Amino acid sequence: GENVEQHPSTLSVQEGDSAVIKCTYSDSASNYFPWYKQELGKRPQLIIDIRSNVGEKKDQRIAVTLNKTAKHFSLHITETQPEDSAVYFCAASIRDYTNAGKSTFGDGTTLTVKP
Amino acid sequence: SQTIHQWPATLVQPVGSPLSLECTVEGTSNPNLYWYRQAAGRGLQLLFYSVGIGQISSEVPQNLSASRPQDRQFILSSKKLLLSDSGFYLCAWMGSPYNEQFFGPGTRLTVL
């Protein structure tokens, strides 16, 4: 089955700096890669996703890059703010009409943005 | 719009007691439904998923079971809880293979 590894497990940055979280996956058939943000005690919420036919996607201060050949994808947060502090999860899944849409998640990265 | 509910929000149960967690989805039909468990400080582990009424697939062997008695209802159960069953249980739904999964608010289970 799919295996997703996420690094680093903890990340501390100064407000205004950039943060980068990296994930690798093992199943070359995976074609959908979402990133979730989870605040303490809350549900994970999607912040950005990317599909395998795209190499990069941006949404304001957040961007995700995908390298299918190397089977890795990364989350980039620029101009970090204290409210960006949370646990971030990457995931990989195969999305098509023959698949149940199961997602394999990384273990998470705890991001702390210091004011 | 679609919403997903889970109850109870928190639960404290003794070892060996039964468990029943419920998840319901509104505003959609025939969704894929998922149960995840999140241990403290860890990622999300997929426990069960269902693509339709009565159709349950188990991802990991354990003393938990799942049922889908109605299209938009997903239930997680156990006959006898173990200490290791403690965690944050999240239900999720997906309406289309090309869409994201939406998570419910979760149930925090503590087994003592």
PDB file of C-alpha atoms in Angstrom:
ATOM      1  CA  GLY A   1       0.000   0.000   0.000  1.00  0.00           C
ATOM      2  CA  GLU A   2       0.860   3.667  -0.027  1.00  0.00           C
ATOM      3  CA  ASN A   3       3.399   5.021   2.446  1.00  0.00           C
ATOM      4  CA  VAL A   4       3.748   8.747   3.143  1.00  0.00           C
ATOM      5  CA  GLU A   5       6.640  10.229   5.068  1.00  0.00           C
ATOM      6  CA  GLN A   6       6.565  13.813   6.286  1.00  0.00           C
ATOM      7  CA  HIS A   7       9.417  16.019   7.495  1.00  0.00           C
ATOM      8  CA  PRO A   8      10.174  17.764   9.721  1.00  0.00           C
ATOM      9  CA  SER A   9       8.009  16.659  12.633  1.00  0.00           C
ATOM     10  CA  THR A  10       8.397  20.072  14.283  1.00  0.00           C
ATOM     11  CA  LEU A  11       9.259  23.422  12.765  1.00  0.00           C
ATOM     12  CA  SER A  12       9.739  26.748  14.508  1.00  0.00           C
ATOM     13  CA  VAL A  13      10.067  29.972  12.536  1.00  0.00           C
ATOM     14  CA  GLN A  14      10.069  33.671  13.248  1.00  0.00           C
ATOM     15  CA  GLU A  15       7.048  35.667  12.160  1.00  0.00           C
ATOM     16  CA  GLY A  16       7.525  36.829   8.588  1.00  0.00           C
ATOM     17  CA  ASP A  17       9.878  33.986   7.653  1.00  0.00           C
ATOM     18  CA  SER A  18       8.993  31.172   5.269  1.00  0.00           C
ATOM     19  CA  ALA A  19       8.183  27.596   6.270  1.00  0.00           C
ATOM     20  CA  VAL A  20       8.638  24.489   4.116  1.00  0.00           C
ATOM     21  CA  ILE A  21       7.243  21.041   4.870  1.00  0.00           C
ATOM     22  CA  LYS A  22       8.145  18.065   2.709  1.00  0.00           C
ATOM     23  CA  CYS A  23       6.447  14.745   2.022  1.00  0.00           C
ATOM     24  CA  THR A  24       7.409  11.692   0.024  1.00  0.00           C
ATOM     25  CA  TYR A  25       5.099   8.957  -1.198  1.00  0.00           C
ATOM     26  CA  SER A  26       5.689   5.453  -2.468  1.00  0.00           C
ATOM     27  CA  ASP A  27       2.824   4.590  -4.848  1.00  0.00           C
ATOM     28  CA  SER A  28       3.407   6.062  -8.301  1.00  0.00           C
ATOM     29  CA  ALA A  29      -0.325   5.647  -9.009  1.00  0.00           C
ATOM     30  CA  SER A  30      -1.231   8.316  -6.428  1.00  0.00           C
ATOM     31  CA  ASN A  31      -2.602  11.351  -8.224  1.00  0.00           C
ATOM     32  CA  TYR A  32      -4.106  13.619  -5.554  1.00  0.00           C
ATOM     33  CA  PHE A  33      -2.149  15.324  -2.783  1.00  0.00           C
ATOM     34  CA  PRO A  34      -4.003  17.458  -0.226  1.00  0.00           C
ATOM     35  CA  TRP A  35      -2.583  19.422   2.681  1.00  0.00           C
ATOM     36  CA  TYR A  36      -4.572  19.852   5.877  1.00  0.00           C
ATOM     37  CA  LYS A  37      -4.198  22.264   8.775  1.00  0.00           C
ATOM     38  CA  GLN A  38      -5.316  21.111  12.203  1.00  0.00           C
ATOM     39  CA  GLU A  39      -5.555  23.495  15.108  1.00  0.00           C
ATOM     40  CA  LEU A  40      -5.470  22.112  18.630  1.00  0.00           C
ATOM     41  CA  GLY A  41      -8.548  20.011  19.365  1.00  0.00           C
ATOM     42  CA  LYS A  42     -10.137  20.788  16.004  1.00  0.00           C
ATOM     43  CA  ARG A  43     -10.805  18.842  12.826  1.00  0.00           C
ATOM     44  CA  PRO A  44      -8.293  18.873   9.953  1.00  0.00           C
ATOM     45  CA  GLN A  45      -9.227  21.378   7.261  1.00  0.00           C
ATOM     46  CA  LEU A  46      -7.997  21.415   3.688  1.00  0.00           C
ATOM     47  CA  ILE A  47      -5.763  24.377   2.899  1.00  0.00           C
ATOM     48  CA  ILE A  48      -4.527  23.461  -0.547  1.00  0.00           C
ATOM     49  CA  ASP A  49      -4.344  20.439  -2.834  1.00  0.00           C
ATOM     50  CA  ILE A  50      -2.574  19.475  -6.020  1.00  0.00           C
ATOM     51  CA  ARG A  51      -3.216  16.866  -8.680  1.00  0.00           C
ATOM     52  CA  SER A  52      -0.597  14.933 -10.576  1.00  0.00           C
ATOM     53  CA  ASN A  53      -1.142  16.815 -13.823  1.00  0.00           C
ATOM     54  CA  VAL A  54       0.104  20.037 -12.179  1.00  0.00           C
ATOM     55  CA  GLY A  55       3.586  20.863 -10.883  1.00  0.00           C
ATOM     56  CA  GLU A  56       2.777  23.834  -8.696  1.00  0.00           C
ATOM     57  CA  LYS A  57      -0.234  25.567  -7.207  1.00  0.00           C
ATOM     58  CA  LYS A  58      -0.473  28.822  -5.250  1.00  0.00           C
ATOM     59  CA  ASP A  59      -3.107  30.370  -3.054  1.00  0.00           C
ATOM     60  CA  GLN A  60      -2.011  33.699  -1.565  1.00  0.00           C
ATOM     61  CA  ARG A  61       0.768  32.880   0.960  1.00  0.00           C
ATOM     62  CA  ILE A  62       0.522  29.114   0.463  1.00  0.00           C
ATOM     63  CA  ALA A  63       1.984  27.088  -2.360  1.00  0.00           C
ATOM     64  CA  VAL A  64       2.453  23.405  -3.054  1.00  0.00           C
ATOM     65  CA  THR A  65       4.930  21.827  -5.455  1.00  0.00           C
ATOM     66  CA  LEU A  66       4.889  18.286  -6.802  1.00  0.00           C
ATOM     67  CA  ASN A  67       7.708  16.263  -8.315  1.00  0.00           C
ATOM     68  CA  LYS A  68       6.148  13.081  -9.715  1.00  0.00           C
ATOM     69  CA  THR A  69       9.451  11.613 -10.826  1.00  0.00           C
ATOM     70  CA  ALA A  70      10.955  11.854  -7.362  1.00  0.00           C
ATOM     71  CA  LYS A  71       7.592  11.165  -5.689  1.00  0.00           C
ATOM     72  CA  HIS A  72       7.715  14.101  -3.356  1.00  0.00           C
ATOM     73  CA  PHE A  73       5.638  17.198  -2.734  1.00  0.00           C
ATOM     74  CA  SER A  74       6.121  20.213  -0.510  1.00  0.00           C
ATOM     75  CA  LEU A  75       4.098  22.897   1.240  1.00  0.00           C
ATOM     76  CA  HIS A  76       5.485  26.418   1.257  1.00  0.00           C
ATOM     77  CA  ILE A  77       4.119  29.131   3.538  1.00  0.00           C
ATOM     78  CA  THR A  78       5.521  32.621   3.043  1.00  0.00           C
ATOM     79  CA  GLU A  79       5.308  35.618   5.370  1.00  0.00           C
ATOM     80  CA  THR A  80       4.274  33.391   8.261  1.00  0.00           C
ATOM     81  CA  GLN A  81       1.963  34.759  10.924  1.00  0.00           C
ATOM     82  CA  PRO A  82       1.278  33.511  14.476  1.00  0.00           C
ATOM     83  CA  GLU A  83      -2.128  32.222  13.324  1.00  0.00           C
ATOM     84  CA  ASP A  84      -0.314  29.834  10.989  1.00  0.00           C
ATOM     85  CA  SER A  85       0.786  27.899  14.077  1.00  0.00           C
ATOM     86  CA  ALA A  86      -0.876  24.462  13.868  1.00  0.00           C
ATOM     87  CA  VAL A  87      -0.226  20.870  12.847  1.00  0.00           C
ATOM     88  CA  TYR A  88      -0.006  20.356   9.096  1.00  0.00           C
ATOM     89  CA  PHE A  89      -0.663  17.009   7.422  1.00  0.00           C
ATOM     90  CA  CYS A  90       0.088  15.893   3.911  1.00  0.00           C
ATOM     91  CA  ALA A  91      -1.743  13.026   2.258  1.00  0.00           C
ATOM     92  CA  ALA A  92      -1.639  10.993  -0.918  1.00  0.00           C
ATOM     93  CA  SER A  93      -4.419   9.109  -2.645  1.00  0.00           C
ATOM     94  CA  ILE A  94      -5.567   7.641  -5.937  1.00  0.00           C
ATOM     95  CA  ARG A  95      -8.599   9.481  -7.185  1.00  0.00           C
ATOM     96  CA  ASP A  96     -10.646   7.924  -9.937  1.00  0.00           C
ATOM     97  CA  TYR A  97     -14.109   6.412 -10.254  1.00  0.00           C
ATOM     98  CA  THR A  98     -12.819   2.889  -9.595  1.00  0.00           C
ATOM     99  CA  ASN A  99     -11.215   3.824  -6.298  1.00  0.00           C
ATOM    100  CA  ALA A 100     -12.739   4.460  -2.861  1.00  0.00           C
ATOM    101  CA  GLY A 101     -10.643   7.587  -2.436  1.00  0.00           C
ATOM    102  CA  LYS A 102      -8.672   6.323   0.522  1.00  0.00           C
ATOM    103  CA  SER A 103      -6.021   8.741   1.701  1.00  0.00           C
ATOM    104  CA  THR A 104      -2.741   7.909   3.394  1.00  0.00           C
ATOM    105  CA  PHE A 105      -1.573  10.649   5.731  1.00  0.00           C
ATOM    106  CA  GLY A 106       1.841  11.720   6.906  1.00  0.00           C
ATOM    107  CA  ASP A 107       2.490  11.928  10.629  1.00  0.00           C
ATOM    108  CA  GLY A 108       2.171  15.699  10.702  1.00  0.00           C
ATOM    109  CA  THR A 109       4.380  18.727  11.253  1.00  0.00           C
ATOM    110  CA  THR A 110       3.872  20.994  14.243  1.00  0.00           C
ATOM    111  CA  LEU A 111       4.562  24.523  13.032  1.00  0.00           C
ATOM    112  CA  THR A 112       5.187  27.245  15.594  1.00  0.00           C
ATOM    113  CA  VAL A 113       5.425  30.837  14.423  1.00  0.00           C
ATOM    114  CA  LYS A 114       7.067  33.063  17.014  1.00  0.00           C
ATOM    115  CA  PRO A 115       5.930  36.691  17.129  1.00  0.00           C
TER     116      PRO A 115
ATOM    117  CA  SER B   1     -24.741  22.862   1.749  1.00  0.00           C
ATOM    118  CA  GLN B   2     -23.276  19.709   3.172  1.00  0.00           C
ATOM    119  CA  THR B   3     -22.582  19.220   6.874  1.00  0.00           C
ATOM    120  CA  ILE B   4     -21.211  16.344   8.877  1.00  0.00           C
ATOM    121  CA  HIS B   5     -22.051  15.613  12.488  1.00  0.00           C
ATOM    122  CA  GLN B   6     -20.414  13.390  15.055  1.00  0.00           C
ATOM    123  CA  TRP B   7     -21.488  12.505  18.551  1.00  0.00           C
ATOM    124  CA  PRO B   8     -20.684  12.400  21.271  1.00  0.00           C
ATOM    125  CA  ALA B   9     -18.004  15.101  21.245  1.00  0.00           C
ATOM    126  CA  THR B  10     -16.169  13.562  24.203  1.00  0.00           C
ATOM    127  CA  LEU B  11     -16.434  10.212  25.889  1.00  0.00           C
ATOM    128  CA  VAL B  12     -14.759   8.598  28.876  1.00  0.00           C
ATOM    129  CA  GLN B  13     -15.241   4.854  29.091  1.00  0.00           C
ATOM    130  CA  PRO B  14     -13.807   2.079  31.279  1.00  0.00           C
ATOM    131  CA  VAL B  15     -11.776  -0.739  29.785  1.00  0.00           C
ATOM    132  CA  GLY B  16     -14.022  -3.561  28.657  1.00  0.00           C
ATOM    133  CA  SER B  17     -17.085  -1.406  28.076  1.00  0.00           C
ATOM    134  CA  PRO B  18     -18.859  -1.174  24.695  1.00  0.00           C
ATOM    135  CA  LEU B  19     -18.595   1.745  22.290  1.00  0.00           C
ATOM    136  CA  SER B  20     -20.852   3.340  19.734  1.00  0.00           C
ATOM    137  CA  LEU B  21     -19.857   6.491  17.851  1.00  0.00           C
ATOM    138  CA  GLU B  22     -22.167   7.966  15.274  1.00  0.00           C
ATOM    139  CA  CYS B  23     -21.546  10.047  12.196  1.00  0.00           C
ATOM    140  CA  THR B  24     -24.199  11.544   9.934  1.00  0.00           C
ATOM    141  CA  VAL B  25     -23.905  13.607   6.790  1.00  0.00           C
ATOM    142  CA  GLU B  26     -26.482  16.072   5.496  1.00  0.00           C
ATOM    143  CA  GLY B  27     -26.942  17.635   2.088  1.00  0.00           C
ATOM    144  CA  THR B  28     -25.483  14.891  -0.062  1.00  0.00           C
ATOM    145  CA  SER B  29     -26.386  11.421  -1.238  1.00  0.00           C
ATOM    146  CA  ASN B  30     -24.343   8.248  -1.618  1.00  0.00           C
ATOM    147  CA  PRO B  31     -21.158   9.702  -0.154  1.00  0.00           C
ATOM    148  CA  ASN B  32     -18.033   7.691   0.553  1.00  0.00           C
ATOM    149  CA  LEU B  33     -17.609   7.635   4.337  1.00  0.00           C
ATOM    150  CA  TYR B  34     -14.474   7.095   6.393  1.00  0.00           C
ATOM    151  CA  TRP B  35     -13.473   6.532  10.018  1.00  0.00           C
ATOM    152  CA  TYR B  36     -10.026   7.714  11.099  1.00  0.00           C
ATOM    153  CA  ARG B  37      -8.290   7.537  14.467  1.00  0.00           C
ATOM    154  CA  GLN B  38      -5.698  10.045  15.588  1.00  0.00           C
ATOM    155  CA  ALA B  39      -3.550   9.113  18.563  1.00  0.00           C
ATOM    156  CA  ALA B  40      -2.102  11.985  20.600  1.00  0.00           C
ATOM    157  CA  GLY B  41       0.535  13.818  18.564  1.00  0.00           C
ATOM    158  CA  ARG B  42       0.203  11.467  15.634  1.00  0.00           C
ATOM    159  CA  GLY B  43      -1.238  11.388  12.156  1.00  0.00           C
ATOM    160  CA  LEU B  44      -4.542  10.033  10.951  1.00  0.00           C
ATOM    161  CA  GLN B  45      -4.948   6.294  10.634  1.00  0.00           C
ATOM    162  CA  LEU B  46      -7.726   5.066   8.350  1.00  0.00           C
ATOM    163  CA  LEU B  47      -9.823   2.453  10.179  1.00  0.00           C
ATOM    164  CA  PHE B  48     -12.807   1.800   7.903  1.00  0.00           C
ATOM    165  CA  TYR B  49     -14.386   3.136   4.763  1.00  0.00           C
ATOM    166  CA  SER B  50     -17.714   2.611   3.054  1.00  0.00           C
ATOM    167  CA  VAL B  51     -18.816   3.254  -0.522  1.00  0.00           C
ATOM    168  CA  GLY B  52     -22.474   2.414   0.106  1.00  0.00           C
ATOM    169  CA  ILE B  53     -25.114   1.079   2.507  1.00  0.00           C
ATOM    170  CA  GLY B  54     -23.937  -2.124   4.142  1.00  0.00           C
ATOM    171  CA  GLN B  55     -20.543  -1.969   2.401  1.00  0.00           C
ATOM    172  CA  ILE B  56     -17.679  -1.776   4.893  1.00  0.00           C
ATOM    173  CA  SER B  57     -13.963  -2.194   4.261  1.00  0.00           C
ATOM    174  CA  SER B  58     -11.531  -2.546   7.135  1.00  0.00           C
ATOM    175  CA  GLU B  59      -8.031  -1.176   6.849  1.00  0.00           C
ATOM    176  CA  VAL B  60      -6.464  -2.447  10.051  1.00  0.00           C
ATOM    177  CA  PRO B  61      -7.243  -5.451  12.255  1.00  0.00           C
ATOM    178  CA  GLN B  62      -8.547  -4.392  15.635  1.00  0.00           C
ATOM    179  CA  ASN B  63     -11.391  -4.830  18.084  1.00  0.00           C
ATOM    180  CA  LEU B  64     -13.448  -2.144  16.368  1.00  0.00           C
ATOM    181  CA  SER B  65     -16.187  -2.585  13.781  1.00  0.00           C
ATOM    182  CA  ALA B  66     -18.178  -0.265  11.556  1.00  0.00           C
ATOM    183  CA  SER B  67     -21.643  -0.302  10.063  1.00  0.00           C
ATOM    184  CA  ARG B  68     -23.575   1.806   7.581  1.00  0.00           C
ATOM    185  CA  PRO B  69     -27.252   1.169   8.168  1.00  0.00           C
ATOM    186  CA  GLN B  70     -28.366   4.189   6.131  1.00  0.00           C
ATOM    187  CA  ASP B  71     -26.917   6.125   3.210  1.00  0.00           C
ATOM    188  CA  ARG B  72     -25.710   9.021   5.345  1.00  0.00           C
ATOM    189  CA  GLN B  73     -25.036   7.270   8.640  1.00  0.00           C
ATOM    190  CA  PHE B  74     -21.786   5.629   9.663  1.00  0.00           C
ATOM    191  CA  ILE B  75     -21.308   3.966  13.044  1.00  0.00           C
ATOM    192  CA  LEU B  76     -18.127   2.866  14.794  1.00  0.00           C
ATOM    193  CA  SER B  77     -18.512   0.216  17.477  1.00  0.00           C
ATOM    194  CA  SER B  78     -16.659  -1.987  19.876  1.00  0.00           C
ATOM    195  CA  LYS B  79     -17.851  -4.759  22.166  1.00  0.00           C
ATOM    196  CA  LYS B  80     -14.991  -4.323  24.656  1.00  0.00           C
ATOM    197  CA  LEU B  81     -12.754  -1.263  24.700  1.00  0.00           C
ATOM    198  CA  LEU B  82      -9.006  -1.473  25.247  1.00  0.00           C
ATOM    199  CA  LEU B  83      -6.733   1.235  26.691  1.00  0.00           C
ATOM    200  CA  SER B  84      -5.147   1.508  23.250  1.00  0.00           C
ATOM    201  CA  ASP B  85      -8.496   2.551  21.757  1.00  0.00           C
ATOM    202  CA  SER B  86      -8.111   6.011  23.290  1.00  0.00           C
ATOM    203  CA  GLY B  87      -7.786   8.749  20.701  1.00  0.00           C
ATOM    204  CA  PHE B  88      -9.505  11.314  18.547  1.00  0.00           C
ATOM    205  CA  TYR B  89     -11.962   9.664  16.155  1.00  0.00           C
ATOM    206  CA  LEU B  90     -12.755  11.517  12.986  1.00  0.00           C
ATOM    207  CA  CYS B  91     -15.446  10.729  10.464  1.00  0.00           C
ATOM    208  CA  ALA B  92     -15.026  12.051   6.932  1.00  0.00           C
ATOM    209  CA  TRP B  93     -17.056  12.077   3.747  1.00  0.00           C
ATOM    210  CA  MET B  94     -16.315  12.513   0.082  1.00  0.00           C
ATOM    211  CA  GLY B  95     -18.924  13.200  -2.549  1.00  0.00           C
ATOM    212  CA  SER B  96     -16.863  12.643  -5.639  1.00  0.00           C
ATOM    213  CA  PRO B  97     -13.582  10.858  -6.388  1.00  0.00           C
ATOM    214  CA  TYR B  98     -12.247  14.205  -7.587  1.00  0.00           C
ATOM    215  CA  ASN B  99     -13.118  16.193  -4.481  1.00  0.00           C
ATOM    216  CA  GLU B 100     -11.545  16.571  -1.094  1.00  0.00           C
ATOM    217  CA  GLN B 101     -12.533  14.714   2.037  1.00  0.00           C
ATOM    218  CA  PHE B 102     -14.428  16.744   4.620  1.00  0.00           C
ATOM    219  CA  PHE B 103     -13.936  15.884   8.258  1.00  0.00           C
ATOM    220  CA  GLY B 104     -16.451  15.915  11.073  1.00  0.00           C
ATOM    221  CA  PRO B 105     -15.755  17.664  14.395  1.00  0.00           C
ATOM    222  CA  GLY B 106     -14.452  14.443  15.950  1.00  0.00           C
ATOM    223  CA  THR B 107     -15.019  12.457  19.135  1.00  0.00           C
ATOM    224  CA  ARG B 108     -12.349  12.429  21.799  1.00  0.00           C
ATOM    225  CA  LEU B 109     -12.397   9.015  23.468  1.00  0.00           C
ATOM    226  CA  THR B 110     -10.546   8.275  26.688  1.00  0.00           C
ATOM    227  CA  VAL B 111     -10.452   4.697  27.892  1.00  0.00           C
ATOM    228  CA  LEU B 112      -9.512   4.331  31.568  1.00  0.00           C
TER     229      LEU B 112
END
